[in-house]
Amino acid sequence: MTHFRISEAAHLLGVSDDTVRRWVGDGILPAVPDASGRQVVAGTDLAAQAQRLAGEAADDDPVRRSARNRFTGLVTAVQIDGLMAQVELQSGPHRVVSLMSAEAARELALEVGSKATAVIKATMVVVETERENTP
């Protein structure tokens, strides 16, 4: 089973190390010591917490939609050239780039530093994992 250190768990959930430590202390997120005595969280428990957090965020949204992939963040670049615009959004560690009409970018008043949400509905998604070191 995969285990994550507190700092890794925090990074994956998009919260601070202190928040994860508080969840562990409050019994919200189980943790066990690893061979070195550091607290680690099982990947399955971390996945369940991620789903709870996503569910809480979805409950606050008055709009229902079929797309499940939503990234809220800050606009970091807007390039308008003729009829098209390229908009970059930084959502935590995730960079999302969108191509849209220049008209849409202007109507949305997208500018560097503004808050926006990228909603993605894709029929093809590539999933990657790290290679395990084998002796």
mmCIF file of C-alpha atoms in Angstrom:
data_model
loop_
_atom_site.group_PDB
_atom_site.id
_atom_site.type_symbol
_atom_site.label_atom_id
_atom_site.label_comp_id
_atom_site.label_asym_id
_atom_site.label_seq_id
_atom_site.Cartn_x
_atom_site.Cartn_y
_atom_site.Cartn_z
ATOM 1 C CA MET A 1 0.000 0.000 0.000
ATOM 2 C CA THR A 2 1.233 3.511 -0.818
ATOM 3 C CA HIS A 3 1.884 5.858 2.102
ATOM 4 C CA PHE A 4 2.557 9.581 2.044
ATOM 5 C CA ARG A 5 4.444 11.759 4.503
ATOM 6 C CA ILE A 6 2.519 14.655 6.045
ATOM 7 C CA SER A 7 4.118 17.192 3.685
ATOM 8 C CA GLU A 8 3.314 15.052 0.632
ATOM 9 C CA ALA A 9 -0.272 14.561 1.798
ATOM 10 C CA ALA A 10 -0.652 18.313 2.311
ATOM 11 C CA HIS A 11 0.703 19.034 -1.158
ATOM 12 C CA LEU A 12 -1.639 16.508 -2.785
ATOM 13 C CA LEU A 13 -4.678 17.912 -0.952
ATOM 14 C CA GLY A 14 -3.719 21.543 -1.518
ATOM 15 C CA VAL A 15 -3.594 22.390 2.199
ATOM 16 C CA SER A 16 -0.835 23.202 4.686
ATOM 17 C CA ASP A 17 1.192 20.656 6.620
ATOM 18 C CA ASP A 18 -0.383 22.066 9.794
ATOM 19 C CA THR A 19 -3.870 21.344 8.466
ATOM 20 C CA VAL A 20 -2.967 17.709 7.825
ATOM 21 C CA ARG A 21 -1.388 17.443 11.287
ATOM 22 C CA ARG A 22 -4.574 18.901 12.805
ATOM 23 C CA TRP A 23 -6.721 16.384 10.887
ATOM 24 C CA VAL A 24 -4.495 13.580 12.162
ATOM 25 C CA GLY A 25 -4.709 14.907 15.730
ATOM 26 C CA ASP A 26 -8.503 15.255 15.478
ATOM 27 C CA GLY A 27 -8.875 11.717 14.091
ATOM 28 C CA ILE A 28 -10.179 12.968 10.734
ATOM 29 C CA LEU A 29 -7.239 11.498 8.839
ATOM 30 C CA PRO A 30 -5.557 8.332 10.181
ATOM 31 C CA ALA A 31 -1.761 8.255 10.276
ATOM 32 C CA VAL A 32 0.767 5.663 11.394
ATOM 33 C CA PRO A 33 4.516 5.834 11.989
ATOM 34 C CA ASP A 34 6.725 4.521 9.187
ATOM 35 C CA ALA A 35 9.974 2.566 9.681
ATOM 36 C CA SER A 36 11.778 5.840 10.467
ATOM 37 C CA GLY A 37 9.142 6.916 12.987
ATOM 38 C CA ARG A 38 7.677 9.659 10.754
ATOM 39 C CA GLN A 39 3.906 9.964 10.506
ATOM 40 C CA VAL A 40 2.522 8.725 7.170
ATOM 41 C CA VAL A 41 -0.971 8.560 5.729
ATOM 42 C CA ALA A 42 -2.201 5.609 3.670
ATOM 43 C CA GLY A 43 -3.001 6.489 0.070
ATOM 44 C CA THR A 44 -6.501 5.046 0.451
ATOM 45 C CA ASP A 45 -7.216 7.305 3.440
ATOM 46 C CA LEU A 46 -5.794 10.285 1.588
ATOM 47 C CA ALA A 47 -7.990 9.534 -1.440
ATOM 48 C CA ALA A 48 -11.075 9.340 0.787
ATOM 49 C CA GLN A 49 -10.232 12.726 2.349
ATOM 50 C CA ALA A 50 -9.731 14.236 -1.111
ATOM 51 C CA GLN A 51 -13.191 13.012 -2.118
ATOM 52 C CA ARG A 52 -14.736 14.445 1.067
ATOM 53 C CA LEU A 53 -13.112 17.813 0.403
ATOM 54 C CA ALA A 54 -14.288 17.806 -3.226
ATOM 55 C CA GLY A 55 -17.805 16.868 -2.120
ATOM 56 C CA GLU A 56 -17.897 19.745 0.366
ATOM 57 C CA ALA A 57 -16.797 22.190 -2.328
ATOM 58 C CA ALA A 58 -19.392 20.828 -4.774
ATOM 59 C CA ASP A 59 -22.148 21.173 -2.168
ATOM 60 C CA ASP A 60 -21.499 24.942 -2.040
ATOM 61 C CA ASP A 61 -22.033 25.326 -5.793
ATOM 62 C CA PRO A 62 -25.626 26.194 -6.782
ATOM 63 C CA VAL A 63 -25.006 25.065 -10.378
ATOM 64 C CA ARG A 64 -25.158 21.410 -11.378
ATOM 65 C CA ARG A 65 -23.075 20.308 -14.361
ATOM 66 C CA SER A 66 -21.885 17.149 -16.012
ATOM 67 C CA ALA A 67 -18.231 18.206 -16.060
ATOM 68 C CA ARG A 68 -16.441 17.100 -12.884
ATOM 69 C CA ASN A 69 -13.013 18.616 -13.464
ATOM 70 C CA ARG A 70 -12.928 22.153 -12.069
ATOM 71 C CA PHE A 71 -9.831 24.197 -11.357
ATOM 72 C CA THR A 72 -10.304 27.545 -9.626
ATOM 73 C CA GLY A 73 -7.291 29.801 -9.576
ATOM 74 C CA LEU A 74 -5.699 33.011 -10.743
ATOM 75 C CA VAL A 75 -5.331 34.142 -14.324
ATOM 76 C CA THR A 76 -1.591 34.452 -14.996
ATOM 77 C CA ALA A 77 -1.604 35.383 -18.689
ATOM 78 C CA VAL A 78 -4.039 36.574 -21.346
ATOM 79 C CA GLN A 79 -2.930 36.849 -24.964
ATOM 80 C CA ILE A 80 -5.503 38.132 -27.435
ATOM 81 C CA ASP A 81 -4.582 37.980 -31.098
ATOM 82 C CA GLY A 82 -7.236 38.625 -33.703
ATOM 83 C CA LEU A 83 -10.240 36.361 -33.160
ATOM 84 C CA MET A 84 -8.579 34.047 -30.596
ATOM 85 C CA ALA A 85 -7.276 34.313 -27.045
ATOM 86 C CA GLN A 86 -4.989 32.127 -24.971
ATOM 87 C CA VAL A 87 -5.644 32.277 -21.227
ATOM 88 C CA GLU A 88 -3.411 30.708 -18.579
ATOM 89 C CA LEU A 89 -4.737 29.879 -15.134
ATOM 90 C CA GLN A 90 -2.695 28.762 -12.116
ATOM 91 C CA SER A 91 -4.724 26.606 -9.742
ATOM 92 C CA GLY A 92 -2.427 25.562 -6.913
ATOM 93 C CA PRO A 93 0.348 23.568 -8.576
ATOM 94 C CA HIS A 94 -1.745 23.087 -11.727
ATOM 95 C CA ARG A 95 -1.351 25.240 -14.836
ATOM 96 C CA VAL A 96 -4.351 25.200 -17.156
ATOM 97 C CA VAL A 97 -4.213 26.764 -20.622
ATOM 98 C CA SER A 98 -7.409 27.563 -22.502
ATOM 99 C CA LEU A 99 -7.920 28.670 -26.084
ATOM 100 C CA MET A 100 -11.128 30.637 -26.614
ATOM 101 C CA SER A 101 -12.526 33.366 -28.779
ATOM 102 C CA ALA A 102 -11.234 36.859 -28.134
ATOM 103 C CA GLU A 103 -14.877 37.891 -27.675
ATOM 104 C CA ALA A 104 -15.317 35.379 -24.827
ATOM 105 C CA ALA A 105 -12.121 36.523 -23.097
ATOM 106 C CA ARG A 106 -13.288 40.130 -23.262
ATOM 107 C CA GLU A 107 -16.838 39.300 -22.076
ATOM 108 C CA LEU A 108 -15.403 37.399 -19.100
ATOM 109 C CA ALA A 109 -13.140 40.398 -18.354
ATOM 110 C CA LEU A 110 -10.182 38.040 -17.984
ATOM 111 C CA GLU A 111 -7.030 39.812 -16.889
ATOM 112 C CA VAL A 112 -3.887 38.851 -15.039
ATOM 113 C CA GLY A 113 -4.681 38.507 -11.339
ATOM 114 C CA SER A 114 -8.405 37.876 -11.749
ATOM 115 C CA LYS A 115 -10.049 34.775 -10.276
ATOM 116 C CA ALA A 116 -11.475 32.239 -12.705
ATOM 117 C CA THR A 117 -12.523 28.595 -12.857
ATOM 118 C CA ALA A 118 -11.591 26.253 -15.684
ATOM 119 C CA VAL A 119 -14.271 23.591 -16.212
ATOM 120 C CA ILE A 120 -12.985 20.644 -18.225
ATOM 121 C CA LYS A 121 -14.978 17.864 -19.838
ATOM 122 C CA ALA A 122 -12.720 15.480 -21.684
ATOM 123 C CA THR A 123 -13.288 12.148 -23.359
ATOM 124 C CA MET A 124 -9.580 11.344 -23.274
ATOM 125 C CA VAL A 125 -7.412 11.733 -20.193
ATOM 126 C CA VAL A 126 -3.831 10.518 -19.924
ATOM 127 C CA VAL A 127 -2.860 9.136 -16.497
ATOM 128 C CA GLU A 128 0.810 8.850 -15.555
ATOM 129 C CA THR A 129 2.633 7.293 -12.611
ATOM 130 C CA GLU A 130 6.243 7.287 -11.536
ATOM 131 C CA ARG A 131 8.326 4.214 -12.317
ATOM 132 C CA GLU A 132 9.233 2.109 -9.344
ATOM 133 C CA ASN A 133 12.925 1.532 -8.786
ATOM 134 C CA THR A 134 13.578 -2.164 -9.194
ATOM 135 C CA PRO A 135 16.892 -3.744 -8.248
#
